[in-house]
XYZ file of C-alpha atoms in Angstrom:
748
model
C 0.000 0.000 0.000
C 2.807 2.397 0.962
C 4.797 1.476 -2.149
C 1.820 2.137 -4.423
C 1.202 5.454 -2.703
C 4.848 6.489 -3.202
C 4.703 5.513 -6.881
C 1.504 7.542 -7.320
C 3.021 10.595 -5.589
C 6.143 10.365 -7.771
C 4.009 9.928 -10.879
C 1.829 12.910 -9.950
C 4.914 15.015 -9.234
C 6.435 14.200 -12.643
C 3.158 14.980 -14.414
C 2.760 18.281 -12.572
C 6.393 19.194 -13.275
C 5.937 18.472 -16.981
C 2.731 20.500 -17.062
C 4.263 23.472 -15.231
C 7.410 23.509 -17.350
C 5.345 23.292 -20.535
C 3.183 26.144 -19.267
C 6.296 28.203 -18.509
C 7.804 27.423 -21.911
C 4.621 28.461 -23.706
C 4.330 31.648 -21.658
C 7.867 32.733 -22.569
C 7.049 32.142 -26.224
C 3.624 33.781 -26.375
C 3.804 36.378 -23.597
C 7.401 37.466 -23.375
C 10.032 36.686 -26.014
C 8.383 36.756 -29.450
C 6.689 39.771 -31.079
C 3.209 39.777 -32.600
C 3.370 39.904 -36.397
C 0.583 42.519 -36.429
C 2.126 45.346 -34.379
C 5.671 44.028 -33.909
C 5.525 44.410 -30.126
C 6.083 42.143 -27.152
C 3.685 42.475 -24.182
C 6.051 44.643 -22.109
C 6.463 47.130 -24.965
C 2.727 47.222 -25.658
C 2.001 47.836 -21.983
C 4.580 50.613 -21.814
C 3.080 52.466 -24.767
C -0.484 51.978 -23.540
C 0.357 53.183 -20.025
C 2.015 56.290 -21.470
C -1.015 56.888 -23.672
C -3.281 56.667 -20.628
C -1.001 59.171 -18.860
C -1.536 61.591 -21.788
C 2.173 61.557 -22.667
C 1.644 62.357 -26.345
C 4.429 63.602 -28.609
C 3.173 67.193 -28.218
C 2.605 66.977 -24.459
C 5.064 67.558 -21.642
C 7.415 64.867 -20.316
C 6.831 62.845 -17.151
C 9.296 61.027 -14.938
C 10.094 57.502 -16.137
C 9.525 56.275 -12.588
C 5.866 57.329 -12.929
C 5.527 55.403 -16.189
C 7.261 52.294 -14.840
C 5.107 52.439 -11.704
C 1.909 52.448 -13.748
C 3.126 49.602 -15.951
C 4.120 47.234 -13.153
C 1.185 48.243 -10.959
C -1.540 47.890 -13.571
C -0.366 45.595 -16.353
C 3.070 43.996 -15.972
C 3.765 42.460 -12.545
C 7.498 42.034 -13.078
C 10.649 43.723 -11.794
C 10.789 47.484 -12.220
C 14.350 47.354 -13.602
C 13.326 45.012 -16.415
C 10.490 47.364 -17.393
C 12.765 50.416 -17.209
C 15.371 48.672 -19.371
C 12.681 48.001 -21.982
C 11.584 51.662 -21.845
C 15.171 52.873 -22.248
C 15.777 50.669 -25.268
C 12.650 52.008 -26.994
C 14.095 55.510 -26.575
C 17.662 54.822 -27.797
C 18.214 55.999 -31.351
C 21.149 53.567 -31.716
C 18.973 50.594 -30.658
C 15.754 51.452 -32.512
C 15.622 52.596 -36.119
C 12.410 54.500 -35.345
C 12.318 55.179 -31.569
C 8.899 54.718 -29.968
C 9.706 56.803 -26.886
C 11.344 60.205 -26.649
C 13.660 60.432 -23.679
C 14.888 63.441 -21.757
C 18.023 62.933 -19.671
C 20.718 60.275 -19.741
C 19.423 57.222 -21.622
C 22.802 55.531 -22.132
C 24.997 55.628 -25.204
C 26.627 53.502 -27.876
C 29.653 53.007 -25.596
C 27.505 50.802 -23.376
C 27.234 53.272 -20.483
C 24.184 52.721 -18.275
C 21.272 55.195 -18.306
C 20.511 57.355 -15.292
C 18.099 56.042 -12.671
C 14.411 56.268 -13.578
C 13.803 58.952 -10.949
C 16.003 61.325 -12.970
C 14.917 60.612 -16.544
C 11.710 61.689 -18.288
C 9.853 60.406 -21.311
C 6.912 60.788 -23.649
C 5.640 59.058 -26.777
C 6.980 59.745 -30.262
C 4.951 60.379 -33.383
C 5.780 56.825 -34.536
C 4.236 55.231 -31.439
C 1.151 57.413 -31.907
C 0.845 55.973 -35.416
C 0.991 52.467 -33.959
C -1.831 53.259 -31.504
C -3.835 55.406 -33.954
C -7.602 54.657 -33.837
C -7.088 52.402 -30.818
C -10.264 53.797 -29.218
C -12.399 53.392 -32.348
C -13.477 49.834 -31.458
C -10.779 48.448 -33.748
C -9.112 46.208 -31.182
C -10.129 44.012 -28.277
C -9.203 44.737 -24.694
C -8.520 42.055 -22.121
C -8.391 42.102 -18.339
C -5.030 42.574 -16.668
C -3.450 40.099 -14.241
C -6.022 40.783 -11.481
C -8.945 41.832 -13.733
C -8.922 45.338 -12.227
C -7.824 47.067 -15.444
C -8.086 46.473 -19.164
C -5.255 46.464 -21.696
C -5.158 46.062 -25.500
C -4.419 42.661 -27.013
C -2.776 44.302 -30.011
C -2.503 47.803 -31.500
C -4.056 48.885 -34.827
C -0.517 49.583 -36.093
C -0.886 51.842 -39.100
C 2.929 51.874 -38.966
C 4.585 48.512 -39.971
C 6.572 48.337 -36.761
C 7.772 44.729 -36.927
C 9.768 45.229 -40.107
C 10.622 48.886 -39.478
C 12.128 48.424 -36.011
C 12.780 44.692 -35.964
C 12.818 42.598 -32.816
C 14.983 40.110 -30.941
C 14.311 37.645 -28.157
C 15.074 34.194 -26.801
C 12.323 31.836 -25.641
C 12.430 28.189 -24.582
C 13.569 26.232 -27.611
C 13.284 29.097 -30.076
C 14.472 32.628 -30.727
C 13.826 35.570 -33.010
C 16.167 38.105 -34.540
C 14.565 40.513 -37.008
C 16.693 43.474 -38.128
C 15.255 46.963 -38.727
C 14.449 48.133 -42.260
C 13.784 51.332 -44.153
C 10.159 52.441 -43.802
C 9.814 53.733 -47.365
C 11.092 50.443 -48.815
C 8.596 48.546 -46.639
C 5.695 50.750 -47.727
C 6.654 50.350 -51.401
C 6.524 46.563 -50.989
C 3.176 46.841 -49.190
C 1.710 48.781 -52.131
C 2.938 46.117 -54.570
C 1.400 43.384 -52.437
C -1.979 45.144 -52.217
C -2.059 45.415 -56.001
C -1.030 41.798 -56.563
C -1.155 39.185 -53.800
C 0.416 36.614 -56.195
C 3.509 38.713 -56.860
C 6.781 36.745 -56.873
C 9.410 37.294 -54.189
C 11.873 38.736 -56.713
C 9.321 41.244 -58.028
C 8.255 42.165 -54.502
C 11.852 42.826 -53.432
C 12.982 44.625 -56.597
C 13.228 47.942 -54.690
C 14.084 46.401 -51.317
C 17.720 46.401 -50.208
C 17.661 44.566 -46.897
C 18.303 45.775 -43.336
C 18.683 49.464 -42.514
C 20.376 49.804 -39.150
C 20.192 52.901 -36.918
C 23.994 52.834 -36.606
C 24.510 52.704 -40.378
C 27.385 50.542 -41.553
C 27.894 48.650 -44.804
C 26.309 45.333 -45.807
C 28.723 43.133 -47.768
C 26.283 40.327 -48.598
C 25.152 40.230 -52.217
C 21.673 41.202 -53.398
C 20.990 37.567 -54.287
C 21.959 36.401 -50.795
C 19.718 39.036 -49.188
C 16.733 38.087 -51.360
C 17.210 34.407 -50.522
C 17.323 35.166 -46.782
C 14.085 37.165 -46.901
C 12.372 34.544 -49.061
C 13.099 31.892 -46.421
C 12.845 34.055 -43.302
C 16.267 33.124 -41.960
C 19.934 33.387 -42.838
C 23.067 35.398 -42.122
C 24.329 38.688 -43.504
C 27.700 40.344 -43.110
C 27.884 43.891 -41.799
C 30.984 46.020 -41.470
C 31.889 49.531 -40.367
C 31.947 52.579 -42.625
C 35.435 54.045 -42.900
C 37.514 56.455 -44.921
C 41.188 57.077 -45.515
C 42.600 60.442 -44.437
C 45.868 61.347 -46.157
C 48.591 63.318 -44.426
C 52.115 64.357 -45.414
C 53.982 61.164 -44.621
C 51.322 58.477 -44.277
C 47.576 58.178 -43.701
C 44.990 57.534 -41.001
C 41.814 55.467 -41.047
C 38.688 57.195 -39.764
C 35.791 54.945 -38.723
C 32.492 56.850 -38.728
C 29.929 54.050 -38.287
C 30.194 50.730 -36.463
C 28.101 47.554 -36.866
C 24.690 47.375 -35.189
C 24.632 46.037 -31.638
C 28.360 46.512 -31.006
C 29.428 48.585 -27.993
C 32.064 51.090 -29.059
C 34.079 50.892 -25.831
C 34.415 47.096 -26.015
C 35.247 47.328 -29.709
C 38.150 49.694 -29.002
C 39.334 47.477 -26.129
C 39.448 44.493 -28.473
C 41.356 46.489 -31.101
C 43.828 47.601 -28.434
C 44.312 43.968 -27.348
C 45.088 43.031 -30.959
C 47.789 45.709 -31.013
C 49.246 44.676 -27.634
C 49.433 40.946 -28.427
C 50.762 41.687 -31.938
C 47.781 40.131 -33.723
C 47.728 43.338 -35.780
C 51.308 44.609 -35.453
C 50.771 47.061 -38.327
C 48.773 49.470 -36.074
C 50.698 52.098 -34.111
C 47.827 53.966 -32.425
C 44.055 53.889 -31.858
C 42.142 56.982 -30.701
C 38.485 57.508 -29.876
C 37.553 61.056 -30.928
C 33.790 60.460 -30.860
C 31.270 63.021 -29.638
C 27.644 62.537 -30.670
C 28.947 60.872 -33.812
C 31.325 57.921 -33.952
C 34.915 58.834 -34.797
C 37.620 56.203 -34.257
C 41.086 56.975 -35.639
C 43.493 54.142 -36.511
C 47.089 55.045 -37.305
C 49.325 52.524 -39.158
C 53.004 52.084 -38.263
C 54.108 52.813 -41.809
C 52.708 53.190 -45.288
C 54.057 49.855 -46.558
C 50.576 48.427 -46.065
C 47.629 50.045 -47.848
C 44.532 51.131 -45.952
C 42.422 48.475 -47.693
C 44.847 45.710 -46.756
C 45.005 46.888 -43.152
C 41.215 47.105 -42.872
C 40.891 43.621 -44.374
C 43.026 42.249 -41.543
C 41.145 44.314 -38.932
C 37.830 42.958 -40.235
C 39.076 39.391 -39.675
C 40.214 39.997 -36.096
C 37.672 42.453 -34.663
C 33.972 43.283 -34.516
C 34.333 45.986 -37.154
C 32.856 43.257 -39.354
C 30.250 40.876 -37.962
C 27.959 38.127 -39.169
C 24.408 38.986 -38.186
C 21.851 36.200 -37.924
C 18.327 36.794 -39.243
C 15.509 34.602 -37.923
C 12.053 36.065 -38.555
C 10.231 33.976 -35.968
C 7.003 35.698 -34.878
C 3.601 35.052 -33.317
C 0.967 34.763 -36.026
C -2.628 33.553 -36.422
C -4.121 36.411 -34.399
C -5.000 35.696 -30.787
C -3.947 32.040 -31.169
C -0.304 33.225 -31.025
C 1.312 30.477 -33.095
C 5.100 30.929 -33.471
C 6.418 30.512 -37.002
C 9.339 31.634 -39.162
C 7.899 33.811 -41.926
C 9.256 35.261 -45.144
C 9.079 39.004 -45.638
C 6.136 38.480 -47.988
C 4.257 36.488 -45.323
C 4.904 39.200 -42.726
C 3.633 41.942 -45.033
C 0.574 39.860 -45.949
C -0.361 39.389 -42.302
C 0.224 43.076 -41.513
C -2.003 44.054 -44.469
C -4.666 41.559 -43.345
C -4.551 43.186 -39.910
C -4.814 46.653 -41.440
C -7.789 45.498 -43.523
C -9.475 44.212 -40.375
C -8.798 47.569 -38.684
C -10.274 49.367 -41.706
C -13.487 47.331 -41.509
C -13.842 47.648 -37.722
C -13.116 51.384 -37.631
C -15.632 52.084 -40.394
C -18.242 49.911 -38.720
C -17.693 52.045 -35.629
C -17.927 55.259 -37.687
C -21.131 53.978 -39.306
C -22.654 53.170 -35.926
C -21.620 56.580 -34.586
C -23.034 58.396 -37.630
C -26.339 56.529 -37.445
C -26.666 57.283 -33.737
C -26.016 60.953 -34.388
C -28.476 61.011 -37.301
C -31.063 59.363 -35.111
C -30.627 62.042 -32.433
C -30.686 64.900 -34.939
C -33.921 63.592 -36.446
C -35.378 63.787 -32.945
C -34.167 67.388 -32.614
C -35.924 68.324 -35.850
C -39.186 67.121 -34.326
C -38.643 69.724 -31.617
C -38.250 72.566 -34.104
C -41.261 71.481 -36.171
C -43.439 71.149 -33.049
C -41.785 73.636 -30.714
C -44.854 74.843 -28.759
C -46.346 71.393 -28.349
C -43.006 69.891 -27.158
C -42.545 72.698 -24.609
C -46.110 72.217 -23.357
C -45.571 68.480 -22.849
C -42.329 69.079 -20.973
C -43.912 71.781 -18.750
C -47.178 70.052 -17.959
C -46.558 66.297 -18.140
C -45.759 64.145 -15.127
C -43.832 61.774 -17.406
C -42.620 63.950 -20.301
C -40.392 61.223 -21.744
C -43.235 58.753 -22.230
C -45.556 61.459 -23.538
C -42.955 62.653 -26.087
C -42.453 59.090 -27.300
C -46.207 58.606 -27.665
C -46.919 61.974 -29.269
C -44.146 62.025 -31.876
C -43.217 58.313 -32.240
C -39.734 58.912 -30.880
C -37.281 56.354 -29.548
C -36.139 56.394 -25.924
C -32.741 57.693 -26.976
C -34.317 60.536 -28.975
C -36.569 61.453 -26.085
C -33.640 61.460 -23.659
C -31.548 63.674 -25.959
C -34.473 66.145 -26.328
C -34.917 66.355 -22.584
C -31.161 66.943 -22.208
C -31.200 69.901 -24.631
C -30.293 73.332 -23.287
C -32.714 76.233 -23.751
C -30.232 78.172 -25.896
C -30.291 75.282 -28.387
C -33.825 76.292 -29.306
C -32.572 79.270 -31.339
C -33.578 79.456 -34.996
C -29.893 79.382 -35.989
C -29.480 76.055 -34.233
C -32.166 74.528 -36.443
C -30.171 75.432 -39.558
C -27.005 73.959 -38.061
C -28.811 70.695 -37.266
C -30.173 70.409 -40.807
C -26.695 71.006 -42.214
C -25.146 68.442 -39.850
C -27.847 65.941 -40.725
C -27.146 66.350 -44.430
C -23.384 65.880 -43.943
C -23.875 62.862 -41.691
C -26.175 61.171 -44.194
C -23.564 61.730 -46.882
C -20.887 60.278 -44.585
C -23.090 57.292 -43.761
C -23.709 56.531 -47.414
C -19.974 56.738 -48.133
C -19.145 54.335 -45.300
C -21.789 51.870 -46.490
C -20.357 51.988 -50.001
C -16.875 51.340 -48.590
C -18.002 48.413 -46.437
C -19.835 46.877 -49.375
C -17.033 47.159 -51.931
C -13.751 45.200 -51.940
C -12.358 47.578 -54.555
C -13.074 50.648 -52.398
C -11.496 48.924 -49.397
C -8.402 48.156 -51.461
C -8.188 51.752 -52.683
C -8.604 53.063 -49.134
C -5.718 50.897 -47.924
C -3.579 52.186 -50.786
C -4.503 55.774 -49.878
C -3.586 55.172 -46.220
C -0.138 53.880 -47.165
C 0.447 56.697 -49.663
C -0.597 59.186 -46.973
C 1.960 57.614 -44.606
C 4.614 57.798 -47.332
C 3.833 61.474 -47.860
C 4.321 62.151 -44.150
C 7.859 60.782 -44.447
C 8.464 62.980 -47.487
C 6.872 66.253 -46.340
C 7.798 66.483 -42.655
C 11.461 67.508 -42.186
C 11.971 65.313 -39.103
C 10.275 62.271 -40.638
C 12.041 62.829 -43.956
C 15.378 62.470 -42.180
C 14.143 59.252 -40.543
C 13.083 57.896 -43.933
C 16.570 58.292 -45.404
C 18.474 55.001 -45.722
C 21.390 54.841 -43.264
C 22.997 51.498 -44.112
C 24.957 51.283 -47.340
C 26.415 48.442 -49.367
C 29.849 47.236 -50.302
C 30.974 44.327 -52.429
C 32.485 42.102 -49.771
C 34.096 39.765 -52.315
C 35.765 42.675 -54.092
C 37.166 43.936 -50.801
C 38.561 40.679 -49.423
C 42.208 41.514 -49.890
C 44.968 38.924 -49.730
C 47.540 40.518 -47.479
C 50.557 39.554 -49.589
C 52.518 42.671 -48.682
C 52.366 41.972 -44.954
C 53.077 38.249 -45.001
C 55.395 37.322 -42.153
C 57.267 34.083 -41.323
C 55.794 31.985 -38.499
C 56.611 28.657 -36.880
C 53.611 26.422 -36.176
C 53.730 23.974 -33.265
C 51.091 21.347 -32.415
C 51.712 19.098 -29.393
C 50.671 15.503 -28.741
C 48.009 16.691 -26.299
C 46.458 19.058 -28.836
C 47.960 22.438 -27.888
C 48.584 24.885 -30.717
C 50.864 27.916 -30.972
C 52.618 29.998 -33.608
C 55.938 31.742 -33.068
C 57.079 34.779 -35.037
C 59.908 34.027 -37.473
C 61.739 30.874 -38.528
C 64.787 31.301 -36.306
C 63.406 29.563 -33.225
C 65.034 26.199 -32.461
C 63.271 23.122 -31.132
C 65.022 23.312 -27.784
C 63.832 26.904 -27.333
C 60.180 25.886 -27.575
C 58.683 25.479 -24.116
C 55.775 23.091 -23.642
C 53.931 21.722 -20.626
C 55.353 18.846 -18.592
C 54.288 15.462 -19.887
C 53.624 16.817 -23.397
C 55.786 16.701 -26.528
C 55.929 18.335 -29.947
C 53.950 16.385 -32.537
C 54.275 18.746 -35.520
C 56.599 21.683 -36.134
C 56.458 23.542 -39.446
C 58.012 26.782 -40.638
C 55.326 28.583 -42.608
C 54.053 32.056 -43.480
C 51.200 34.038 -41.967
C 48.950 33.610 -45.029
C 49.442 29.828 -45.317
C 46.804 27.221 -44.664
C 47.159 23.644 -43.462
C 44.995 20.524 -43.395
C 44.453 18.543 -40.207
C 43.176 14.976 -40.662
C 41.513 13.063 -37.829
C 41.040 9.370 -37.114
C 37.348 9.936 -37.965
C 38.296 10.475 -41.616
C 37.592 14.215 -41.470
C 39.676 17.056 -42.896
C 39.874 20.334 -40.975
C 41.248 23.577 -42.401
C 43.438 25.933 -40.411
C 44.005 29.399 -41.920
C 47.002 31.000 -40.251
C 45.960 34.575 -41.077
C 42.849 33.951 -38.959
C 44.667 32.037 -36.220
C 47.461 34.366 -35.198
C 48.743 33.097 -31.846
C 52.153 34.788 -31.792
C 53.158 35.992 -28.318
C 50.086 34.285 -26.816
C 49.942 31.165 -24.658
C 49.245 27.785 -26.179
C 45.621 27.398 -27.219
C 43.686 24.101 -27.487
C 43.249 22.966 -31.084
C 39.549 22.431 -30.268
C 39.178 26.215 -30.087
C 39.654 26.347 -33.852
C 38.094 23.063 -35.029
C 35.124 21.100 -33.675
C 36.593 17.724 -32.677
C 34.487 15.044 -30.997
C 35.552 13.928 -27.515
C 37.473 10.832 -28.716
C 38.544 12.262 -32.084
C 42.283 12.823 -32.581
C 44.462 14.568 -35.150
C 46.616 11.944 -36.914
C 48.254 14.062 -39.601
C 49.032 17.659 -40.544
C 49.593 18.402 -44.235
C 50.724 21.716 -45.679
C 48.926 23.384 -48.564
C 50.503 22.614 -51.921
C 49.938 24.883 -54.908
C 50.568 21.952 -57.294
C 47.273 20.331 -56.226
C 48.943 17.112 -55.121
C 47.013 13.922 -54.482
C 46.714 12.312 -51.057
C 46.446 8.638 -50.127
C 44.126 7.847 -47.198
C 44.364 4.357 -45.648
C 42.279 2.940 -42.808
C 43.511 0.512 -40.168
C 41.390 -2.233 -41.804
C 43.088 -1.830 -45.186
C 40.601 0.373 -47.045
C 41.787 3.416 -48.944
C 40.952 6.528 -50.948
C 42.943 8.784 -53.254
C 41.786 12.409 -53.134
C 42.842 15.816 -54.464
C 44.268 17.979 -51.688
C 42.644 21.264 -52.771
C 39.187 19.676 -52.482
C 39.780 18.902 -48.813
C 39.635 22.521 -47.608
C 36.502 23.889 -45.951
C 35.453 27.214 -44.445
C 33.833 26.001 -41.215
C 35.124 24.665 -37.909
C 33.130 21.463 -38.504
C 35.529 20.406 -41.243
C 34.755 18.065 -44.139
C 33.875 14.383 -43.897
C 36.156 12.620 -46.433
C 36.345 8.942 -45.483
C 33.409 7.035 -44.031
C 33.676 3.752 -42.136
C 31.124 0.927 -42.303
C 32.983 -1.063 -39.623
C 32.822 0.472 -36.138
C 36.341 -0.855 -35.425
C 37.785 0.870 -38.488
C 39.360 4.339 -38.490
C 41.780 6.446 -40.521
C 45.349 5.287 -39.880
C 47.542 6.966 -42.515
C 47.427 9.851 -44.969
C 50.299 11.109 -47.125
C 51.000 12.732 -50.526
C 51.641 10.620 -53.617
C 55.302 10.692 -54.719
C 55.514 7.555 -56.879
C 53.534 5.197 -59.125
C 53.010 2.419 -56.550
C 51.721 2.086 -52.993
C 53.565 -0.220 -50.586
C 51.839 -1.252 -47.360
C 52.282 -3.930 -44.708
C 50.123 -5.184 -41.844
C 50.589 -6.630 -38.382
C 50.552 -10.196 -39.792
C 53.781 -9.412 -41.674
C 52.225 -9.305 -45.163
C 53.654 -6.757 -47.613
C 51.720 -5.667 -50.711
C 52.891 -3.354 -53.501
C 50.391 -2.284 -56.182
C 50.038 0.300 -58.940
C 47.650 3.125 -57.987
C 47.704 4.990 -61.324
C 44.459 3.454 -62.605
C 42.520 3.847 -59.362
C 39.568 6.251 -59.426
C 40.111 9.574 -57.654
C 37.293 10.573 -55.309
C 36.279 13.500 -53.081
C 34.744 11.347 -50.338
C 33.413 7.866 -49.656
C 33.943 4.649 -47.701
C 36.943 3.709 -49.853
C 37.985 0.505 -51.591
C 40.058 -2.398 -50.276
C 43.761 -1.673 -50.741
C 45.009 -4.710 -48.786
C 42.942 -7.572 -47.425
C 43.895 -7.905 -43.752
C 41.366 -10.327 -42.206
C 41.997 -9.838 -38.459
C 45.269 -7.937 -38.862
C 45.785 -4.153 -38.904
C 47.699 -1.881 -41.252
C 51.023 -0.806 -39.718
C 52.520 1.549 -42.327
C 52.390 2.533 -45.990
C 54.183 4.769 -48.484
C 54.305 5.595 -52.185
C 57.337 4.644 -54.270
C 58.688 3.482 -57.592
C 59.255 -0.315 -57.714
C 62.946 0.124 -58.506
C 63.503 2.042 -55.256
C 63.152 -0.913 -52.944
C 62.134 -0.460 -49.309
C 63.759 -0.168 -45.924
C 61.952 -0.887 -42.666
C 63.279 0.653 -39.451
C 62.488 -0.393 -35.890
C 60.757 2.135 -33.687
C 62.694 0.913 -30.638
C 66.112 0.639 -32.292
C 66.758 2.897 -35.286
C 69.834 0.814 -36.183
C 67.673 -2.273 -36.663
C 66.793 -2.234 -40.370
C 65.263 -4.612 -42.897
C 65.902 -3.974 -46.608
C 64.230 -5.309 -49.742
C 65.808 -4.168 -53.010
C 63.774 -6.449 -55.269
C 60.010 -5.995 -54.841
C 58.896 -8.092 -57.830
C 57.522 -10.912 -55.655
C 55.447 -8.462 -53.622
C 53.811 -6.605 -56.533
C 50.211 -7.707 -57.080
C 46.758 -6.305 -57.750
C 45.023 -4.067 -55.253
C 42.918 -5.955 -52.728
C 45.268 -8.935 -52.326
C 46.665 -10.216 -49.016
C 50.320 -9.701 -50.013
C 53.369 -11.819 -49.186
C 54.898 -12.384 -45.797
C 58.223 -10.810 -44.876
C 60.469 -12.444 -42.290
C 60.467 -9.878 -39.476
C 59.495 -10.565 -35.888
C 57.510 -7.888 -34.039
C 56.746 -6.195 -37.370
C 54.236 -3.872 -35.718
C 57.271 -2.054 -34.265
C 58.655 -1.188 -37.721
C 57.940 1.627 -40.160
C 59.097 2.644 -43.630
C 62.269 4.682 -43.866
C 61.868 8.109 -45.486
C 58.124 7.799 -45.762
C 56.969 10.255 -48.419
C 54.559 12.252 -46.280
């Protein structure tokens, strides 16, 4: 009985835990981290704007303390920490965080250096014109309101959003199991696409984006991704773009300086300069002599080269590789769609615009239904007023003499209760003759307005034209108003990244590369360093030592049959401590580097041989890759098999021997060259393992040397008896403990 009870309690606990965690996960997705596709806002931002609207903090009104705003938000709508709400408010006011700020701040709201804003008791805020556009017609029965956390107040579910805020300002957030990262864009480009989409809902992505150029960041900068790459990203809703700083060369008498005027979006200037300074101190960029920050309201970073032997473009190319002056920015347009159902989904830019236009169409219908209802109510009341003027004396008599004037008016003139109430509420001065003329004029105008609204609600074409007119009107605001015109100007430019990737031939320097048995990597400046001068950790030893140049690249092959690329111009470790090789390539826990091969401009071929006797011949240049994950070259069908040997081809034949003492020599010239695969059988080994292999010419003969005693050698000058077809077992050679021998002068 007790055991069953314990099992039930544990089972209930697990079920409750699952339920609560799922509830938490869903709440972070739908109520915290992801924006609504309709107004582009998360709940905290929507509550901030609504609270400020309720406080009458319009763009033309006076400022109020941020503490007052935050207090209203957390007290009425958002029961979370005040600092989190204040941080959200501050970000909405920062012109380097938001392309079109939704809040206007007064006081210290932080800066691009990463300095913190002043406390909320010191700063003040009010809404901007943009946020007023987002909330425009909010009180015209366009949107639904829902009770707050304790049902004591009401808050909007979503704003009407006549301004396409999601695409204009972007959004970022991390939920449980998903994230969003939408960059800001130029408002005029968005509105142009919206007009195209209204005209033709079946428009292709390429036609839709013909006048769209991608992100437009508040901090400017230059996008180096191609137009085709940008269009593909926005067709899928996710991808990565490259963004770099805007810079110019300033000539002086003896040399030049580099002036950086815009930095990539989301990068703190102070940390950027610290990282550049570190690169100078540790000699990662030894060509820089000085870095100065001369910024005021505008960014101004001065970089001074040591000499003019390196051009400004070459120097900037190296700086881009080693600093955040060029970044890769992820785009993931994951939003809440499907109205109040709040379903998260990654959408293309066309899908986002479609859903925003659908929302705007719904707002158009609801607002005009409200205007129609309001006009009909007013007409109804005015028709009651006309009864008064046509029957003035009789109406006055009823009001003066009747015990229940309302009922008597309804009976006498067939009025509604609302008409009777409005007549009884009239002031005496409204009985002037002039007032009768005004009422007749108002009635005529209202009937005209009512007929127009009915025509609009009954015609899809008129609704479409009205939506077009609304967007054109918004476009005109960004053309006519001086302040908005400046905001509508594109800030982020473009640069051909491929055309500006400079090979730094003029600043190539000699380096010595060291990789230890335990996987520690380091480069030393110059070629003069001797082996005995290289200090390594106790218990470790040097596995590879090569004298190279700073623009060289090498291939690292692992026992998993993978090839990893190491570009020395991106891995400059001179004057730094040893770094783990896993920092630069993604090795599995039991994966080891078995060979390091230098780049060869002659496109040499490589022989890959597994411990179970399978092999591949591949072209070296096809082994390079651009990612830390490397390239899978050789696959293994046997779980006990792995890559044993890899070396360049230097002769017409391959000689290999196994732990059973069998030697096989075969011609490799007719073997098919491949880029990857599981390989073919080079030597049949049964239960044995491959010990060593090399390439040679048959006339060369072979010499085997003992690992334990280098003087112990075994020579074969005549290999004729050992030459056979690939895939044979080979012939036995009379050596004991053959697994302790290897080929002399192996051609690797």
